[in-house]
mmCIF file of C-alpha atoms in Angstrom:
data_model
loop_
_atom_site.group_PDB
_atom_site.id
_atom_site.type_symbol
_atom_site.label_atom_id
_atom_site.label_comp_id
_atom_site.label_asym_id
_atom_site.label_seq_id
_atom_site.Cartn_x
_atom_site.Cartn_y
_atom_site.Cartn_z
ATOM 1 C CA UNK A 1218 1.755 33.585 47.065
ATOM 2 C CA UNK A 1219 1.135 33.054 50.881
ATOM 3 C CA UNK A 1220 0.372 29.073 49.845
ATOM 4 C CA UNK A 1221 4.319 28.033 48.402
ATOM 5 C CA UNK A 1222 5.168 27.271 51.864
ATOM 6 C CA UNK A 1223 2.809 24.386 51.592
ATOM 7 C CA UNK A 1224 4.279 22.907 48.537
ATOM 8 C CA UNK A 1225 5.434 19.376 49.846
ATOM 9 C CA UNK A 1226 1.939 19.107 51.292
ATOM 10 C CA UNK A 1227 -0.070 19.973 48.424
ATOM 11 C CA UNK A 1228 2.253 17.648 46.307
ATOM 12 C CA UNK A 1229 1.201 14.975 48.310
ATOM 13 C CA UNK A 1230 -2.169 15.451 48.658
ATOM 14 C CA UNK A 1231 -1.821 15.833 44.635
ATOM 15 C CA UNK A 1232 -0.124 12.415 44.784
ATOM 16 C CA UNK A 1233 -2.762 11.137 47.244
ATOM 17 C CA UNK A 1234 -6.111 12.097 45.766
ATOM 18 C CA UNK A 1235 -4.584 10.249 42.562
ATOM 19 C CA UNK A 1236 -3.623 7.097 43.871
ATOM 20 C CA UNK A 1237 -7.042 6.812 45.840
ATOM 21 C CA UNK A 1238 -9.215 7.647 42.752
ATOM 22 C CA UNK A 1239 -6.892 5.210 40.726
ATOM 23 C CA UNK A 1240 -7.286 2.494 43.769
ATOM 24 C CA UNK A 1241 -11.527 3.276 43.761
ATOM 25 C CA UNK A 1242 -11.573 2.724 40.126
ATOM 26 C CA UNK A 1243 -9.519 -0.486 39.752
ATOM 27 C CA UNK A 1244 -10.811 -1.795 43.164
ATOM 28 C CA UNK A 1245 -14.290 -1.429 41.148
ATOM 29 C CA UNK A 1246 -12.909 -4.167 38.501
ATOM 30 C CA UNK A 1247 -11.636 -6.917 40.761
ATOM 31 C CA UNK A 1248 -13.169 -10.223 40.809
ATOM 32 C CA UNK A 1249 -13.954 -9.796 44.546
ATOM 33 C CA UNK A 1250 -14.842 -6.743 44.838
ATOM 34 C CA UNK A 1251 -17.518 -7.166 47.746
ATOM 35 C CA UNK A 1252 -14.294 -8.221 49.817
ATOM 36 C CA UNK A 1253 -12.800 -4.257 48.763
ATOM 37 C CA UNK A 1254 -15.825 -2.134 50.268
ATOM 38 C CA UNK A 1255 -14.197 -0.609 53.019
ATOM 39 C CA UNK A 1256 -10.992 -0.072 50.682
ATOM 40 C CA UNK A 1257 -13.075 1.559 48.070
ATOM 41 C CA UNK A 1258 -15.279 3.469 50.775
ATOM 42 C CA UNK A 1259 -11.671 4.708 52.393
ATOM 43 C CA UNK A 1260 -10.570 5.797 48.871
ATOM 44 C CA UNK A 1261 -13.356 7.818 48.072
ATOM 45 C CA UNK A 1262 -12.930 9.938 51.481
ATOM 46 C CA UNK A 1263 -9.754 9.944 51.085
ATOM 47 C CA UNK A 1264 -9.324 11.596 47.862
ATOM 48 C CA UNK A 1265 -12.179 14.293 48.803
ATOM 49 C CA UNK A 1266 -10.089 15.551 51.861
ATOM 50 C CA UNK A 1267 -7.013 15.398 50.357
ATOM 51 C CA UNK A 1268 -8.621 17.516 47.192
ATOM 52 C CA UNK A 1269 -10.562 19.557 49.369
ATOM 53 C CA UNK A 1270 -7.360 20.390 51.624
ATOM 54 C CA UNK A 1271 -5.377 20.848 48.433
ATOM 55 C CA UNK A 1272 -7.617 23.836 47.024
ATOM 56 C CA UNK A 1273 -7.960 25.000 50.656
ATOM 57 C CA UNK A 1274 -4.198 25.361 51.356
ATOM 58 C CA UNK A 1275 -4.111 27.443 47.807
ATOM 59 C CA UNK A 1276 -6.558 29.885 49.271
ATOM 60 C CA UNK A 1277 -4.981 29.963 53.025
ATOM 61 C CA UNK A 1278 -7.434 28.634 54.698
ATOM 62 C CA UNK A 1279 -7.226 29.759 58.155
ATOM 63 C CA UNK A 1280 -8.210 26.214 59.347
ATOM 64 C CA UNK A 1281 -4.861 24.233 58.831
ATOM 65 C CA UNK A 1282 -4.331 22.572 61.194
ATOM 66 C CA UNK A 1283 -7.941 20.943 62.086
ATOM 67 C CA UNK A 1284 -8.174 20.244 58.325
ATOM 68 C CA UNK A 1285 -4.537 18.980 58.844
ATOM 69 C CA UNK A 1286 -5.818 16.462 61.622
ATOM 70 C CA UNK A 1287 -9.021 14.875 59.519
ATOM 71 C CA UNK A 1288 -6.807 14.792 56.499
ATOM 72 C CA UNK A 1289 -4.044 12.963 58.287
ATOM 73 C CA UNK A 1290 -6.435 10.740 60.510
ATOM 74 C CA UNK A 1291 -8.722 9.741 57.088
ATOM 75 C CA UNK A 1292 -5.394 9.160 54.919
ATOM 76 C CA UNK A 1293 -3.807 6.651 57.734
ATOM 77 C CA UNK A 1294 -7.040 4.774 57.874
ATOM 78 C CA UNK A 1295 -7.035 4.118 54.109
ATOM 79 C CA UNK A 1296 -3.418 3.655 53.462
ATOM 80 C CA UNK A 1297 -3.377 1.160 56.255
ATOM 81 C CA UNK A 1298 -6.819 -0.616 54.481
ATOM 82 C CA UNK A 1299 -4.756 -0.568 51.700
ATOM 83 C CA UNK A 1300 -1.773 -2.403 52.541
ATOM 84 C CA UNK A 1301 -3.964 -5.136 53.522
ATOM 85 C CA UNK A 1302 -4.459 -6.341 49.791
ATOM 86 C CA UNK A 1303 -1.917 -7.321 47.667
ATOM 87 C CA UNK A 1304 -3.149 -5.683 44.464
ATOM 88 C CA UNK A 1305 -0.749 -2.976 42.757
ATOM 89 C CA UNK A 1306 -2.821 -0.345 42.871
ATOM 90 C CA UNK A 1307 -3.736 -0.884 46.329
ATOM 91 C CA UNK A 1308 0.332 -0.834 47.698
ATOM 92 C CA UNK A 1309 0.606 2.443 45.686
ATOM 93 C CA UNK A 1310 -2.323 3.824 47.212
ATOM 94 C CA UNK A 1311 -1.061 2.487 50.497
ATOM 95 C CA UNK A 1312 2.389 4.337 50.382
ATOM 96 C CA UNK A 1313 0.844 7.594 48.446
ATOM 97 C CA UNK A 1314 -1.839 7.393 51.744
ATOM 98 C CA UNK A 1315 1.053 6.940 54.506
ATOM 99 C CA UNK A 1316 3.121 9.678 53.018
ATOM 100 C CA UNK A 1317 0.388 12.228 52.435
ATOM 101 C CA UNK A 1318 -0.856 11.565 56.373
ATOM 102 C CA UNK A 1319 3.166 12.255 57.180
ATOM 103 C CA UNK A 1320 3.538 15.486 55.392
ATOM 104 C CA UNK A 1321 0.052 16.837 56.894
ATOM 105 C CA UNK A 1322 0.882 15.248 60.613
ATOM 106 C CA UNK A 1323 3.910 18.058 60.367
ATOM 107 C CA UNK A 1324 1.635 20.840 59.752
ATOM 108 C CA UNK A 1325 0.744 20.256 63.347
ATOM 109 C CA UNK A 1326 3.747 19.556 64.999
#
């Protein structure tokens, strides 16, 4: 398969689109949770690029690298939103979100 060269990648999108859709939920169930709108509007975007880019990398896409870009650009946005709140599931989010936005920044090195 032409896709196993992007196995770190899809891993962390994987990772990624997890963490987010863990964040959304429990951001959902705070006590606050007018105060986590843009987290939980970052999450949601999040995890559809990074699923979206996962199943697209399976069926080499020929549009890696601009997919690479909006994936990397939307997953530093909400893993920096993230590490703004001190909730768990927000600092996992946070580093799933930096790393994921790492591993597709090299696609377009």
């Amino acid at each position: 398969m032409s896709h196993e060269k992007y196995a770190s990648v899809i891993d962390a999108l994987h990772e990624c689109m997890e963490a987010c859709n863990h964040c959304f939920t429990s951001c959902l169930q705070e006590d606050h949770m007018q105060d986590m709108a843009r987290c939980i509007r970052l999450d949601r975007e999040c995890a559809d690029i990074c699923a979206y880019f996962e199943q697209a990398l399976t069926r080499d896409t020929p549009f890696v690298n601009e997919i690479a870009q909006l994936c990397a650009k939307i997953c530093r946005e909400c893993g920096d939103e993230c590490a703004k709140h001190e909730h768990d599931h927000c600092q996992r989010c946070a580093e799933a979100c930096h790393k994921c936005a790492d591993e597709c920044e090299k696609l377009t090195a």
